[in-house]
Amino acid sequence: MTERNVTIKNRAGIHARPAALIVQTSSKFASRIWLEKGEDKINAKSIMGIITLGASFGTPIRILAEGADEEEAAAAIERLFESRFEEE
Amino acid sequence: MEEQRFTVLDLLDLDLKEQNALGLRCIGGRKGLPREITVPDLNRPGLALSGFFESFAWQRIQIFGRGENAFIKKLEDENRIDSFEKLFSYPIPACIFTHNLAPGRNFFRLAEAADCPILQTDLSSSEFTSRVLRVLADIFAPKASLHGVLVEVYGIGILLVGDSGVGKSETALELIERGHRLVADDVVDIRCVNGSILMGQGANKVIGHHMEIRGLGIINVTHLFGVGAIRDKKQIQLVCTLEEWDPDKVYDRIGTEERTTEILGVRIPELVIPVKPGRNIPIIVETAAMNERLKKMGYHSAKEFNQNILRWLESENARAAYFNRDEYL
């Protein structure tokens, strides 16, 4: 199990477009990937799940990955958060 | 597609119904009936009759109304027919007289000599003009032929395209079974009307409304499902491209970005639908049709949804900012 901690850096938060980006990226990996916000834990391959998380600007998110390529998967998702989902 | 010559005879032979009928008959110059009509436009030859031939649009069909006919009568009475001679020195496609009018003897004689067909209609000039322009616009409209199936789903004309064997006909069959209509299978003839509307119809009336289903062979949709299941022509409002599911390809998951495709210079919304065992394509196409209708009514599901999310996230931002300040206070 690989864990990464990130915060949301784009002003708009995770709306539909960033959610789709996360799903596209995580779908490339065989590992099971989750996003955690406080008590809530959702599958990072489910678009509606990610949106329902309601992750706004400044929210801390924990990325969890488990599987053969968990390192790469977690790193790729982390990069998305760091690049502000190519927004702004 | 090969260009077909459209002659005056073809214009006479057109099978048009009631409010489109041209009411034409030939009253002279029969030998000229194979003359080709090359321009989808008309001309009122008033100036030409008075002897002014600069910029004379001789390529067009000439329309003679009450005014022109009265002028012809006057010229005939005064024996000033040189403008007629000049008129028929041009290869005019046809002269059409409205209000059931007929020209004088000299005009007839010169038209016969020049093999220029003279047609007559019972309609008024304005009514005939609007009808014939509509007909000509239709005939001269840009055309294309596409491989696909055209169906009408909830009133939306949907063109299903994709490689052969991907299941276009099977999808259409299921849609017909669910009460929607088949317009054309396999080859769809498309005409661009008014520069912005794409009309699709079957390539051939004889082949029309038959389908080839693998394992069944040719079926007659009209006989099997009734006349309610077919339609002669329909505007194409949405293109659904069916393709084999490619695991490496990114498919639209949200639908806020609108893809379009171009047919005859007209942009039409396009959906790419990946096909995979277990995916019920007809239901997806049906839902796409309803979603398209919603969009036309001004409600865009995906955009509206995203706006709600953004508003919600913003209120969360505001709340967070407020609570944070509270903590500091």
XYZ file of C-alpha atoms in Angstrom:
417
model
C 0.000 0.000 0.000
C 1.364 3.372 -1.071
C 0.160 6.596 0.516
C 0.542 10.216 -0.614
C -0.833 13.357 0.985
C -1.796 16.305 -1.205
C -3.905 19.445 -0.970
C -6.121 20.884 -3.689
C -4.323 23.804 -5.282
C -6.714 24.885 -8.028
C -9.307 27.491 -6.982
C -12.331 25.725 -8.453
C -11.731 22.461 -6.591
C -12.456 19.053 -8.090
C -15.335 19.582 -10.501
C -16.247 17.440 -13.483
C -13.161 18.061 -15.625
C -10.498 17.353 -12.965
C -12.540 14.343 -11.853
C -12.461 12.987 -15.389
C -8.685 13.567 -15.518
C -8.188 11.598 -12.288
C -10.339 8.729 -13.576
C -8.511 8.653 -16.911
C -5.138 8.570 -15.185
C -6.047 5.976 -12.574
C -7.713 3.755 -15.171
C -4.307 3.318 -16.829
C -3.020 1.427 -13.794
C -3.878 -2.067 -12.654
C -3.666 -1.114 -8.969
C -6.709 -0.295 -6.909
C -6.642 3.405 -6.086
C -8.634 5.379 -3.545
C -8.948 9.000 -2.541
C -9.585 9.889 1.069
C -11.045 13.141 2.397
C -11.475 13.019 6.160
C -13.684 10.016 6.867
C -14.758 9.522 3.228
C -12.936 7.015 1.058
C -13.860 6.562 -2.576
C -12.619 4.613 -5.608
C -10.445 6.854 -7.817
C -11.786 5.080 -10.924
C -15.355 6.284 -10.299
C -16.129 9.707 -11.721
C -19.305 10.290 -9.725
C -17.565 9.156 -6.543
C -14.774 11.705 -6.951
C -17.213 14.535 -7.618
C -19.362 13.518 -4.641
C -16.290 13.883 -2.442
C -16.790 17.636 -2.769
C -13.104 18.477 -2.605
C -12.802 22.271 -2.647
C -9.730 24.538 -2.676
C -7.295 23.789 0.143
C -8.832 20.451 1.125
C -6.261 17.843 2.187
C -6.610 14.567 0.256
C -4.875 11.271 0.875
C -4.089 9.077 -2.154
C -4.010 5.335 -1.491
C -2.868 2.748 -4.024
C -2.563 -0.999 -3.726
C -1.343 -3.411 -6.395
C 1.542 -4.242 -8.686
C 2.081 -0.669 -9.967
C 0.984 1.209 -6.836
C 4.110 3.423 -6.712
C 3.688 4.726 -10.236
C -0.068 5.101 -9.846
C 0.183 7.179 -6.681
C 2.921 9.307 -8.217
C 0.871 9.953 -11.373
C -2.187 11.034 -9.397
C -0.038 13.208 -7.156
C 1.387 14.933 -10.237
C -2.155 15.804 -11.350
C -2.873 17.508 -8.042
C 0.491 19.325 -8.141
C -0.123 20.601 -11.687
C -3.529 21.997 -10.560
C -5.201 19.686 -13.096
C -3.733 21.822 -15.888
C -6.013 24.669 -14.829
C -5.129 28.310 -14.050
C -21.520 10.734 -57.013
C -22.017 11.304 -60.707
C -23.507 14.588 -61.842
C -26.798 14.170 -63.579
C -28.087 16.490 -66.266
C -31.343 18.125 -65.303
C -33.386 18.943 -68.381
C -36.624 20.828 -69.012
C -38.285 17.447 -69.567
C -37.186 16.365 -66.071
C -38.800 19.533 -64.700
C -42.072 18.621 -66.457
C -41.849 15.035 -65.219
C -41.295 15.847 -61.545
C -43.827 14.052 -59.379
C -44.756 16.757 -56.855
C -47.697 16.745 -54.480
C -50.433 19.354 -53.969
C -48.819 22.455 -52.500
C -45.579 21.731 -54.376
C -47.088 20.943 -57.790
C -45.898 23.208 -60.578
C -48.850 22.552 -62.915
C -46.612 22.741 -65.983
C -47.454 21.648 -69.501
C -45.645 22.156 -72.760
C -47.451 24.314 -75.342
C -44.661 24.790 -77.862
C -41.044 24.144 -78.841
C -41.214 20.449 -77.913
C -37.961 19.726 -79.701
C -36.179 21.829 -77.085
C -37.353 19.760 -74.114
C -33.992 17.968 -73.712
C -32.367 21.368 -73.043
C -30.454 21.336 -69.802
C -31.243 23.606 -66.866
C -27.871 24.594 -65.431
C -28.756 27.373 -62.987
C -31.234 27.034 -60.102
C -32.587 30.529 -60.702
C -35.197 32.466 -62.676
C -35.310 35.648 -64.733
C -38.138 38.053 -65.610
C -37.195 39.120 -69.162
C -38.900 42.537 -69.098
C -35.737 44.434 -69.974
C -34.787 41.961 -72.700
C -38.211 42.329 -74.355
C -37.749 46.080 -74.441
C -34.473 45.504 -76.280
C -31.926 45.848 -73.481
C -29.709 42.755 -73.472
C -26.741 43.809 -71.324
C -26.241 41.348 -68.439
C -29.162 39.314 -69.763
C -29.373 36.114 -67.683
C -30.102 33.795 -70.594
C -28.907 30.687 -68.695
C -31.930 30.931 -66.448
C -35.510 29.858 -67.006
C -37.451 32.904 -68.217
C -40.723 33.665 -66.453
C -43.405 35.589 -68.315
C -46.157 36.967 -66.107
C -49.118 39.218 -66.913
C -46.883 42.238 -67.465
C -44.456 40.553 -69.838
C -47.293 38.895 -71.748
C -49.136 42.200 -72.197
C -45.897 43.711 -73.464
C -45.458 40.826 -75.944
C -49.038 41.437 -77.185
C -48.298 45.154 -77.638
C -45.054 44.443 -79.538
C -46.827 41.907 -81.754
C -49.601 44.405 -82.534
C -47.031 47.047 -83.460
C -45.022 44.427 -85.391
C -41.831 45.162 -83.428
C -40.533 41.648 -83.027
C -36.773 42.186 -83.350
C -36.354 41.851 -79.561
C -37.988 38.377 -79.801
C -35.465 37.400 -82.479
C -32.621 38.623 -80.297
C -34.131 36.820 -77.275
C -34.205 33.476 -79.097
C -30.689 33.898 -80.429
C -29.663 32.954 -76.861
C -29.963 29.246 -75.908
C -32.608 29.907 -73.249
C -33.522 26.695 -71.358
C -37.269 27.450 -71.352
C -39.906 30.185 -71.366
C -42.650 29.707 -68.789
C -45.947 31.580 -68.945
C -47.939 31.876 -65.701
C -51.710 32.456 -65.203
C -52.341 30.049 -68.134
C -51.238 32.812 -70.501
C -49.966 32.141 -74.022
C -47.837 34.416 -76.195
C -48.739 35.706 -79.639
C -48.222 33.990 -83.003
C -44.845 35.532 -83.864
C -43.359 34.714 -80.472
C -44.489 31.098 -80.921
C -43.070 30.856 -84.409
C -39.656 32.160 -83.328
C -39.579 29.863 -80.289
C -40.363 26.835 -82.476
C -37.674 27.873 -84.925
C -35.135 28.201 -82.112
C -36.244 24.927 -80.429
C -36.943 26.788 -77.211
C -39.631 25.038 -75.147
C -42.637 27.130 -74.105
C -44.350 25.949 -70.949
C -47.515 27.111 -69.285
C -48.743 26.929 -65.701
C -52.053 27.832 -64.071
C -50.290 29.294 -61.030
C -49.687 32.989 -60.406
C -46.180 34.314 -61.049
C -45.260 34.776 -57.385
C -46.613 31.376 -56.338
C -44.932 29.606 -59.256
C -41.658 31.430 -58.593
C -41.514 30.388 -54.953
C -42.437 26.791 -55.783
C -39.998 26.374 -58.654
C -37.153 27.982 -56.686
C -37.800 25.528 -53.859
C -37.777 22.621 -56.307
C -34.609 23.814 -58.065
C -32.815 24.466 -54.756
C -33.616 20.876 -53.827
C -32.353 19.490 -57.132
C -29.188 21.594 -57.195
C -28.400 21.076 -53.486
C -24.937 19.619 -52.730
C -25.212 15.860 -52.368
C -23.236 13.110 -50.696
C -23.683 9.417 -50.140
C -22.643 7.868 -46.844
C -22.434 4.333 -45.568
C -24.578 4.106 -42.460
C -28.094 3.769 -41.103
C -30.463 6.690 -40.687
C -33.112 6.319 -37.993
C -35.567 8.659 -36.350
C -35.510 8.324 -32.578
C -37.957 10.428 -30.534
C -38.144 12.804 -33.485
C -34.369 13.250 -33.749
C -32.700 12.122 -36.974
C -29.709 9.987 -36.007
C -27.128 8.740 -38.484
C -25.417 5.595 -37.224
C -22.003 5.143 -38.779
C -19.097 2.774 -38.147
C -17.171 -0.091 -39.694
C -19.169 -2.937 -41.164
C -19.989 -5.624 -38.666
C -19.939 -3.247 -35.704
C -23.707 -3.590 -35.349
C -25.312 -0.595 -37.030
C -28.165 -2.559 -38.589
C -28.749 -4.617 -35.427
C -28.913 -1.406 -33.401
C -31.379 0.073 -35.894
C -33.476 -3.117 -35.764
C -33.718 -2.936 -31.982
C -34.651 0.760 -32.238
C -37.424 -0.077 -34.741
C -38.632 -2.815 -32.401
C -38.828 -0.165 -29.663
C -41.157 1.962 -31.804
C -38.688 4.229 -33.615
C -38.408 4.633 -37.387
C -36.077 3.521 -40.128
C -35.275 6.057 -42.840
C -32.502 4.317 -44.761
C -30.183 1.370 -44.284
C -26.686 0.900 -45.683
C -26.498 3.786 -48.169
C -27.862 7.157 -47.101
C -28.197 9.952 -49.662
C -27.643 13.323 -48.046
C -28.622 16.699 -49.479
C -27.624 20.006 -47.990
C -30.726 22.224 -48.063
C -30.450 25.985 -47.459
C -26.774 25.530 -46.631
C -27.513 24.426 -43.076
C -29.949 21.516 -43.100
C -28.879 17.974 -43.964
C -31.675 15.858 -45.391
C -31.094 12.128 -45.507
C -33.016 9.529 -47.450
C -32.628 6.099 -48.967
C -30.530 5.869 -52.121
C -33.141 3.967 -54.021
C -36.909 3.761 -53.572
C -36.888 0.108 -54.666
C -34.265 -0.910 -52.101
C -35.710 1.468 -49.515
C -36.659 0.079 -46.110
C -35.078 -3.298 -46.596
C -32.308 -4.305 -44.221
C -29.608 -6.881 -44.265
C -29.230 -8.639 -40.932
C -26.411 -11.138 -40.596
C -27.880 -14.597 -40.103
C -31.306 -13.544 -41.362
C -30.592 -12.120 -44.776
C -32.730 -9.402 -46.319
C -35.823 -8.356 -44.399
C -38.621 -5.994 -45.412
C -39.086 -3.557 -42.538
C -42.366 -2.123 -43.870
C -43.998 -5.563 -44.046
C -42.578 -6.796 -40.750
C -43.155 -3.731 -38.586
C -45.780 -1.732 -40.496
C -45.757 1.691 -42.120
C -45.424 3.296 -38.699
C -41.869 1.998 -38.543
C -40.596 3.808 -41.629
C -40.045 7.299 -42.890
C -39.051 8.566 -46.349
C -36.645 11.312 -45.362
C -35.425 12.994 -42.224
C -33.098 15.792 -41.227
C -29.845 14.500 -39.744
C -29.428 16.087 -36.307
C -26.950 13.759 -34.611
C -24.227 11.395 -35.769
C -23.485 8.343 -33.616
C -20.205 6.666 -34.489
C -20.082 3.081 -33.266
C -16.630 1.591 -32.823
C -15.009 -1.399 -31.184
C -14.029 -0.602 -27.611
C -10.374 0.403 -27.601
C -8.942 0.044 -24.077
C -6.206 2.599 -24.827
C -8.594 5.266 -26.108
C -10.073 7.910 -23.854
C -13.854 8.125 -24.191
C -15.889 11.134 -23.127
C -16.943 10.665 -19.536
C -18.596 14.005 -18.848
C -20.107 15.343 -22.056
C -19.435 19.050 -21.482
C -17.238 19.217 -24.564
C -19.324 18.982 -27.684
C -17.787 17.058 -30.553
C -18.997 17.762 -34.043
C -18.394 16.231 -37.426
C -18.696 17.846 -40.824
C -20.943 16.628 -43.633
C -21.226 18.756 -46.798
C -19.874 21.733 -44.860
C -22.488 21.507 -42.097
C -21.387 20.825 -38.527
C -23.436 18.117 -36.809
C -23.053 16.989 -33.164
C -21.252 13.671 -32.983
C -21.074 11.002 -30.307
C -18.488 8.240 -30.339
C -20.016 5.175 -28.719
C -17.682 2.290 -27.892
C -19.219 -1.125 -28.531
C -18.461 -4.032 -26.219
C -20.419 -7.200 -25.378
C -22.954 -6.364 -22.699
C -23.369 -2.734 -23.717
C -26.894 -2.066 -24.848
C -26.275 0.323 -27.753
C -29.947 0.969 -28.701
C -30.690 2.248 -25.185
C -27.615 4.485 -25.308
C -28.716 5.853 -28.705
C -32.238 6.383 -27.373
C -30.904 8.284 -24.365
C -28.615 10.324 -26.613
C -31.681 11.347 -28.658
C -33.556 12.473 -25.552
C -30.464 14.299 -24.267
C -30.208 16.046 -27.648
C -33.824 17.179 -27.316
C -33.116 18.481 -23.816
C -30.145 20.431 -25.197
C -32.365 21.933 -27.900
C -34.769 23.021 -25.155
C -31.847 24.781 -23.487
C -31.002 22.280 -20.774
C -27.517 20.830 -21.026
C -27.294 17.993 -18.463
C -23.501 17.835 -18.243
C -22.930 21.597 -18.117
C -25.733 22.158 -15.613
C -24.320 19.372 -13.440
C -20.839 20.848 -13.495
C -22.185 24.297 -12.650
C -23.970 22.857 -9.628
C -20.740 21.147 -8.537
C -18.773 24.381 -8.925
C -21.376 26.292 -6.897
C -21.308 23.638 -4.228
C -17.500 23.590 -4.071
C -17.517 27.377 -3.841
C -19.930 27.373 -0.932
C -17.624 24.826 0.727
C -14.735 27.257 0.100
C -16.730 30.081 1.644
C -17.677 27.956 4.631
C -14.086 26.837 5.123
C -12.852 30.426 4.974
C -15.503 31.520 7.459
C -14.754 28.728 9.935
C -11.021 29.251 9.649
C -11.461 32.875 10.569
C -13.629 31.820 13.506
C -10.809 29.661 14.766
C -8.417 32.582 14.676
C -10.826 34.935 16.404
